[in-house]
Short mmCIF file of C-alpha atoms in Angstrom, two decimals:
data_model
loop_
_atom_site.label_atom_id
_atom_site.label_comp_id
_atom_site.label_asym_id
_atom_site.label_seq_id
_atom_site.Cartn_x
_atom_site.Cartn_y
_atom_site.Cartn_z
CA UNK A 844 6.85 -8.84 -1.67
CA UNK A 845 5.53 -8.75 1.93
CA UNK A 846 2.19 -7.21 1.04
CA UNK A 847 0.29 -7.18 -2.26
CA UNK A 848 -3.14 -5.43 -2.70
CA UNK A 849 -4.98 -6.18 -5.87
CA UNK A 850 -7.96 -4.52 -7.29
CA UNK A 851 -9.28 -3.77 -3.97
CA UNK A 852 -12.76 -2.06 -3.81
CA UNK A 853 -14.66 -0.84 -0.70
CA UNK A 854 -18.14 0.46 -0.88
CA UNK A 855 -20.26 2.27 1.73
CA UNK A 856 -23.98 1.75 1.64
CA UNK A 857 -25.58 4.96 2.93
CA UNK A 858 -28.90 6.77 2.61
CA UNK A 859 -27.30 9.16 0.00
CA UNK A 860 -26.52 6.09 -2.16
CA UNK A 861 -23.58 3.74 -2.64
CA UNK A 862 -20.27 5.48 -1.90
CA UNK A 863 -17.28 4.05 -3.71
CA UNK A 864 -14.79 4.60 -0.84
CA UNK A 865 -12.00 3.01 -2.88
CA UNK A 866 -12.05 1.32 -6.23
CA UNK A 867 -9.67 -1.18 -7.91
CA UNK A 868 -6.73 -0.01 -5.70
CA UNK A 869 -3.46 -1.92 -6.49
CA UNK A 870 -0.09 -1.70 -4.90
CA UNK A 871 2.49 -3.70 -3.12
CA UNK A 872 4.90 -3.02 -0.16
CA UNK A 873 8.36 -4.91 0.22
CA UNK A 874 10.19 -5.97 3.34
CA UNK A 875 11.35 -2.80 5.20
CA UNK A 876 9.77 -0.59 2.76
CA UNK A 877 7.55 2.58 3.80
CA UNK A 878 4.86 3.52 1.44
CA UNK A 879 2.83 6.73 2.24
CA UNK A 880 -0.61 7.43 0.96
CA UNK A 881 -1.72 11.12 0.71
CA UNK A 882 -4.69 12.81 -0.34
CA UNK A 883 -7.56 15.02 0.95
CA UNK A 884 -10.16 13.89 3.27
CA UNK A 885 -12.57 11.42 1.66
CA UNK A 886 -9.80 10.43 -0.95
CA UNK A 887 -10.06 6.75 0.27
CA UNK A 888 -6.65 6.41 1.86
CA UNK A 889 -8.03 5.49 5.36
CA UNK A 890 -10.51 3.26 3.75
CA UNK A 891 -7.77 1.21 2.32
CA UNK A 892 -5.89 1.16 5.33
CA UNK A 893 -8.80 -0.33 7.40
CA UNK A 894 -9.65 -2.86 4.56
CA UNK A 895 -6.03 -4.22 4.74
CA UNK A 896 -6.67 -4.90 8.36
CA UNK A 897 -10.05 -6.35 7.33
CA UNK A 898 -12.02 -3.81 9.54
CA UNK A 899 -14.62 -1.93 7.71
CA UNK A 900 -17.53 -0.13 9.48
CA UNK A 901 -20.98 -1.79 9.44
CA UNK A 902 -22.15 0.14 6.46
CA UNK A 903 -19.00 -0.62 4.48
CA UNK A 904 -18.21 -3.84 2.41
CA UNK A 905 -15.15 -5.05 0.72
CA UNK A 906 -16.81 -5.90 -2.56
CA UNK A 907 -13.67 -7.08 -4.44
CA UNK A 908 -10.02 -7.45 -4.37
CA UNK A 909 -7.19 -9.45 -2.55
CA UNK A 910 -4.90 -8.40 0.41
CA UNK A 911 -1.98 -10.80 0.17
CA UNK A 912 0.23 -10.85 3.10
CA UNK A 913 3.10 -13.53 3.09
CA UNK A 914 1.16 -15.58 0.49
CA UNK A 915 -2.24 -15.43 2.51
CA UNK A 916 -5.24 -13.54 1.37
CA UNK A 917 -6.29 -11.58 4.56
CA UNK A 918 -9.80 -11.25 3.27
CA UNK A 919 -10.35 -14.96 2.96
CA UNK A 920 -8.68 -16.47 6.07
CA UNK A 921 -10.80 -17.52 9.00
CA UNK A 922 -11.51 -15.22 12.01
CA UNK A 923 -9.24 -17.23 14.29
CA UNK A 924 -6.28 -17.00 11.92
CA UNK A 925 -6.94 -13.42 11.32
CA UNK A 926 -6.74 -12.74 15.04
CA UNK A 927 -3.43 -14.42 15.21
CA UNK A 928 -1.97 -12.43 12.38
CA UNK A 929 -3.23 -9.14 13.88
CA UNK A 930 -0.97 -7.70 16.60
CA UNK A 931 1.60 -10.31 15.93
CA UNK A 932 2.50 -9.91 12.21
CA UNK A 933 0.50 -6.84 11.45
CA UNK A 934 -0.29 -4.04 13.70
CA UNK A 935 -2.23 -0.72 13.42
CA UNK A 936 -1.64 2.73 14.82
CA UNK A 937 -4.95 4.62 14.86
CA UNK A 938 -5.39 8.24 14.32
CA UNK A 939 -7.02 9.24 17.82
CA UNK A 940 -5.24 7.52 20.79
CA UNK A 941 -8.34 8.42 22.87
CA UNK A 942 -10.52 6.25 20.92
CA UNK A 943 -8.01 3.51 20.41
CA UNK A 944 -7.17 3.18 24.02
CA UNK A 945 -9.84 2.17 26.62
CA UNK A 946 -10.38 4.98 29.04
CA UNK A 947 -11.40 2.73 31.93
CA UNK A 948 -8.23 0.57 32.03
CA UNK A 949 -4.66 1.32 32.72
CA UNK A 950 -2.32 1.54 29.80
CA UNK A 951 -0.16 -1.32 30.94
CA UNK A 952 -3.05 -3.65 31.17
CA UNK A 953 -3.91 -2.86 27.58
CA UNK A 954 -0.42 -3.43 26.42
CA UNK A 955 -0.13 -6.70 28.41
CA UNK A 956 -3.47 -8.02 26.82
CA UNK A 957 -2.06 -7.62 23.35
CA UNK A 958 0.66 -10.10 24.27
CA UNK A 959 -1.22 -12.52 26.43
CA UNK A 960 -3.82 -13.31 23.78
CA UNK A 961 -0.87 -14.52 21.79
CA UNK A 962 0.43 -16.71 24.30
CA UNK A 963 2.93 -14.62 26.18
CA UNK A 964 2.89 -15.02 29.95
CA UNK A 965 1.62 -12.25 32.15
CA UNK A 966 5.07 -11.59 33.76
CA UNK A 967 6.94 -11.62 30.56
CA UNK A 968 4.26 -9.41 28.97
CA UNK A 969 4.53 -6.85 31.64
CA UNK A 970 8.40 -6.78 31.32
CA UNK A 971 7.99 -6.33 27.69
CA UNK A 972 5.51 -3.52 28.17
CA UNK A 973 8.12 -1.73 30.44
CA UNK A 974 10.85 -2.21 27.74
CA UNK A 975 8.66 -0.69 24.91
CA UNK A 976 7.64 2.41 27.19
CA UNK A 977 11.25 3.02 27.61
CA UNK A 978 11.74 2.75 23.84
CA UNK A 979 9.18 5.37 23.41
CA UNK A 980 10.79 7.65 26.07
CA UNK A 981 8.16 7.13 28.72
CA UNK A 982 9.03 6.12 32.31
CA UNK A 983 7.75 2.58 33.28
CA UNK A 984 5.49 3.83 35.86
CA UNK A 985 3.13 5.21 33.01
CA UNK A 986 2.01 1.47 32.90
CA UNK A 987 -0.11 2.37 35.88
CA UNK A 988 -1.72 5.46 34.31
CA UNK A 989 -5.04 5.84 32.67
CA UNK A 990 -5.23 7.50 29.23
CA UNK A 991 -6.76 10.61 30.39
CA UNK A 992 -3.72 11.12 32.74
CA UNK A 993 -1.38 11.33 29.94
CA UNK A 994 -0.81 14.17 27.39
CA UNK A 995 -1.83 13.69 23.70
CA UNK A 996 1.94 13.02 22.59
CA UNK A 997 2.27 10.58 25.50
CA UNK A 998 -0.93 8.72 24.55
CA UNK A 999 0.24 8.42 20.91
CA UNK A 1000 3.44 6.92 22.15
CA UNK A 1001 1.61 4.32 24.23
CA UNK A 1002 -0.43 3.52 21.13
CA UNK A 1003 2.82 3.13 19.17
CA UNK A 1004 4.50 0.94 21.95
CA UNK A 1005 1.35 -1.16 22.19
CA UNK A 1006 1.61 -1.77 18.31
CA UNK A 1007 5.17 -2.81 18.57
CA UNK A 1008 5.05 -5.21 21.54
CA UNK A 1009 5.07 -8.26 19.48
CA UNK A 1010 7.51 -7.05 16.97
CA UNK A 1011 5.32 -6.92 13.91
CA UNK A 1012 6.66 -7.14 10.35
CA UNK A 1013 4.10 -4.66 9.00
CA UNK A 1014 2.42 -1.64 10.45
CA UNK A 1015 -0.56 0.44 9.29
CA UNK A 1016 -0.37 3.99 10.55
CA UNK A 1017 -3.55 5.97 10.04
CA UNK A 1018 -2.97 9.50 10.35
CA UNK A 1019 -0.60 8.78 13.25
CA UNK A 1020 0.53 12.35 13.70
CA UNK A 1021 -2.40 14.38 12.52
CA UNK A 1022 -3.83 15.00 16.24
CA UNK A 1023 -0.38 15.51 17.80
CA UNK A 1024 0.83 18.98 18.37
CA UNK A 1025 3.00 20.17 15.59
CA UNK A 1026 6.05 20.40 17.99
CA UNK A 1027 5.79 16.71 18.63
CA UNK A 1028 5.19 15.32 15.22
CA UNK A 1029 9.00 15.15 14.42
CA UNK A 1030 9.76 13.17 17.45
CA UNK A 1031 6.82 10.70 16.83
CA UNK A 1032 8.16 10.19 13.07
CA UNK A 1033 11.69 9.71 14.58
CA UNK A 1034 10.32 7.06 16.85
CA UNK A 1035 8.78 5.19 14.03
CA UNK A 1036 11.94 5.31 12.12
CA UNK A 1037 13.79 3.80 15.12
CA UNK A 1038 11.47 0.77 15.00
CA UNK A 1039 12.09 0.63 11.30
CA UNK A 1040 15.69 0.25 11.99
CA UNK A 1041 15.49 -2.21 14.81
CA UNK A 1042 12.79 -4.41 13.30
CA UNK A 1043 13.34 -4.01 9.56
CA UNK A 1044 9.63 -2.78 9.75
CA UNK A 1045 7.48 -2.29 6.71
CA UNK A 1046 4.76 0.50 7.06
CA UNK A 1047 1.77 1.87 5.20
CA UNK A 1048 1.59 5.47 6.38
CA UNK A 1049 -1.74 7.34 5.87
CA UNK A 1050 -1.55 11.32 5.84
CA UNK A 1051 -3.26 14.25 4.27
CA UNK A 1052 0.04 16.07 4.51
CA UNK A 1053 2.30 15.32 1.70
CA UNK A 1054 5.20 17.14 3.51
CA UNK A 1055 5.05 14.38 6.19
CA UNK A 1056 5.24 11.87 3.47
CA UNK A 1057 8.44 13.40 2.26
CA UNK A 1058 10.21 12.94 5.54
CA UNK A 1059 9.51 9.23 5.93
CA UNK A 1060 8.39 7.42 2.77
CA UNK A 1061 10.33 5.38 0.15
CA UNK A 1062 7.33 5.66 -2.18
CA UNK A 1063 4.38 7.96 -2.19
CA UNK A 1064 0.84 7.08 -3.58
CA UNK A 1065 -1.59 9.99 -4.13
CA UNK A 1066 -5.30 9.19 -3.84
CA UNK A 1067 -8.20 11.18 -5.23
CA UNK A 1068 -11.94 10.07 -4.97
CA UNK A 1069 -11.12 6.46 -4.18
CA UNK A 1070 -8.47 6.06 -6.85
CA UNK A 1071 -4.60 6.07 -6.99
CA UNK A 1072 -3.81 8.63 -9.49
CA UNK A 1073 0.02 8.60 -8.96
CA UNK A 1074 2.47 6.29 -7.33
CA UNK A 1075 6.23 6.22 -7.40
CA UNK A 1076 9.65 6.75 -5.56
CA UNK A 1077 9.29 9.70 -3.16
CA UNK A 1078 11.91 11.96 -4.63
CA UNK A 1079 10.68 11.26 -8.21
CA UNK A 1080 6.97 12.04 -7.42
CA UNK A 1081 7.88 15.29 -5.41
CA UNK A 1082 10.53 16.62 -8.00
CA UNK A 1083 8.64 15.53 -11.13
CA UNK A 1084 5.03 15.15 -10.23
CA UNK A 1085 3.03 13.97 -13.50
CA UNK A 1086 -0.57 14.27 -12.32
CA UNK A 1087 -2.10 17.76 -11.88
CA UNK A 1088 -3.55 16.92 -8.60
CA UNK A 1089 -0.07 15.70 -7.20
CA UNK A 1090 1.32 19.06 -8.47
CA UNK A 1091 -1.39 21.06 -6.68
CA UNK A 1092 -0.75 19.24 -3.46
CA UNK A 1093 3.10 20.03 -3.75
CA UNK A 1094 2.39 23.58 -4.52
CA UNK A 1095 0.17 24.17 -1.55
CA UNK A 1096 3.18 23.24 0.80
CA UNK A 1097 6.00 25.98 0.60
CA UNK A 1098 8.56 23.79 2.10
CA UNK A 1099 8.42 21.27 -0.72
CA UNK A 1100 7.21 23.43 -3.45
CA UNK A 1101 9.86 23.04 -6.24
CA UNK A 1102 10.41 26.49 -7.47
CA UNK A 1103 9.10 29.83 -6.06
CA UNK A 1104 8.72 31.23 -9.58
CA UNK A 1105 6.88 28.13 -10.82
CA UNK A 1106 3.39 29.03 -12.12
CA UNK A 1107 0.82 27.72 -9.73
CA UNK A 1108 -1.79 25.21 -11.10
CA UNK A 1109 -5.38 26.63 -10.59
CA UNK A 1110 -7.46 23.99 -9.19
CA UNK A 1111 -11.12 25.05 -8.93
CA UNK A 1112 -14.34 23.74 -7.46
CA UNK A 1113 -14.78 21.18 -4.59
CA UNK A 1114 -14.19 17.44 -4.52
CA UNK A 1115 -17.25 15.81 -6.20
CA UNK A 1116 -19.75 13.56 -4.18
CA UNK A 1117 -18.29 10.12 -3.88
CA UNK A 1118 -21.77 8.82 -4.06
CA UNK A 1119 -22.02 10.18 -7.72
CA UNK A 1120 -18.55 10.47 -8.96
CA UNK A 1121 -17.69 12.03 -12.45
CA UNK A 1122 -17.46 9.75 -15.48
CA UNK A 1123 -14.11 9.29 -16.96
CA UNK A 1124 -11.24 10.85 -15.02
CA UNK A 1125 -12.62 11.75 -11.50
CA UNK A 1126 -10.34 14.83 -11.41
CA UNK A 1127 -11.55 16.20 -14.66
CA UNK A 1128 -14.10 18.82 -13.24
CA UNK A 1129 -11.21 20.41 -11.37
CA UNK A 1130 -8.43 19.92 -13.82
CA UNK A 1131 -7.00 22.83 -15.90
CA UNK A 1132 -5.99 20.43 -18.61
CA UNK A 1133 -9.29 18.58 -18.86
CA UNK A 1134 -10.29 17.48 -22.47
CA UNK A 1135 -12.93 15.47 -24.14
CA UNK A 1136 -10.97 12.40 -23.56
CA UNK A 1137 -10.79 12.92 -19.84
CA UNK A 1138 -14.54 13.27 -19.68
CA UNK A 1139 -15.17 10.08 -21.70
CA UNK A 1140 -12.60 7.68 -20.71
CA UNK A 1141 -11.17 6.87 -17.28
CA UNK A 1142 -7.33 6.74 -17.36
CA UNK A 1143 -5.34 3.80 -16.27
CA UNK A 1144 -2.17 3.78 -14.25
CA UNK A 1145 0.79 3.79 -16.75
CA UNK A 1146 4.46 3.55 -15.98
CA UNK A 1147 6.12 6.63 -17.14
CA UNK A 1148 9.45 6.16 -15.40
CA UNK A 1149 11.19 3.59 -13.22
CA UNK A 1150 8.37 2.43 -10.86
CA UNK A 1151 6.66 5.56 -11.35
CA UNK A 1152 2.93 5.39 -12.51
CA UNK A 1153 0.27 8.05 -13.24
CA UNK A 1154 -3.31 7.77 -14.21
CA UNK A 1155 -3.75 10.82 -16.59
CA UNK A 1156 -4.53 11.42 -20.11
CA UNK A 1157 -2.39 14.62 -20.09
CA UNK A 1158 0.45 13.93 -17.65
CA UNK A 1159 2.77 17.02 -16.83
CA UNK A 1160 5.86 15.04 -18.42
#
């Protein structure tokens, strides 16, 4: 395995109390594999993504777990070694290109800097930056543009190009298409796919849109209130969802709903406060199949099919 995440927990210490952003999250990603995390806002998927890069906000703390990348625990390596790994071996594509790009610097300078800090000469770095812009279908003269001079889609292409300049083995893409116009999303996903084919790229893709996951993922993990509730091969999860929450996400998207006449699950209420999550199964207050067992006991991930796991006392199959 290229990446192994074991029992990862991240808490946020706020005025409202301790928010368990993610708790005991465990999964792995193989070489060349793409795994998509889906879930509503606040489910913990972006929290996991940032923790893998060992970048959490000041009020957050990684309280337990391991993030093993090529045999090294990224949560235990020194700052200098982590700096060498970031960008070169692991890279990240952030949600908002306007905040991930420095508005006061030309995009070319920002791309070149990623390479020079890893020992690439200035001339070689600039040539490489030009090559990458061409790969993402932008003319080389865009190196001399400032971020505000580019469209939203162009900025995201620059962010992707910058993430790929050192040919990383693994990329974390946090809501990489959520702020892009719908008409541009397919082209951005195709762009990522082209890098996968060229570099044998592995990727963790974070999205709130399960339909996007269908397009690019080998496996899908569904998160709810800081927990993985289902994970498995994409086709299997979408065709045979075992968790009621997964089924509800699928039924909310007509393009991937399994059968038009299928009775829709009725999910009531709002997502509970993460600072005071329910006992037992965290989904039980909204679940139509909730029982006393669900209220009293938290379900563990159990394998129900080949590489298909669900955390539910009353799985749908």
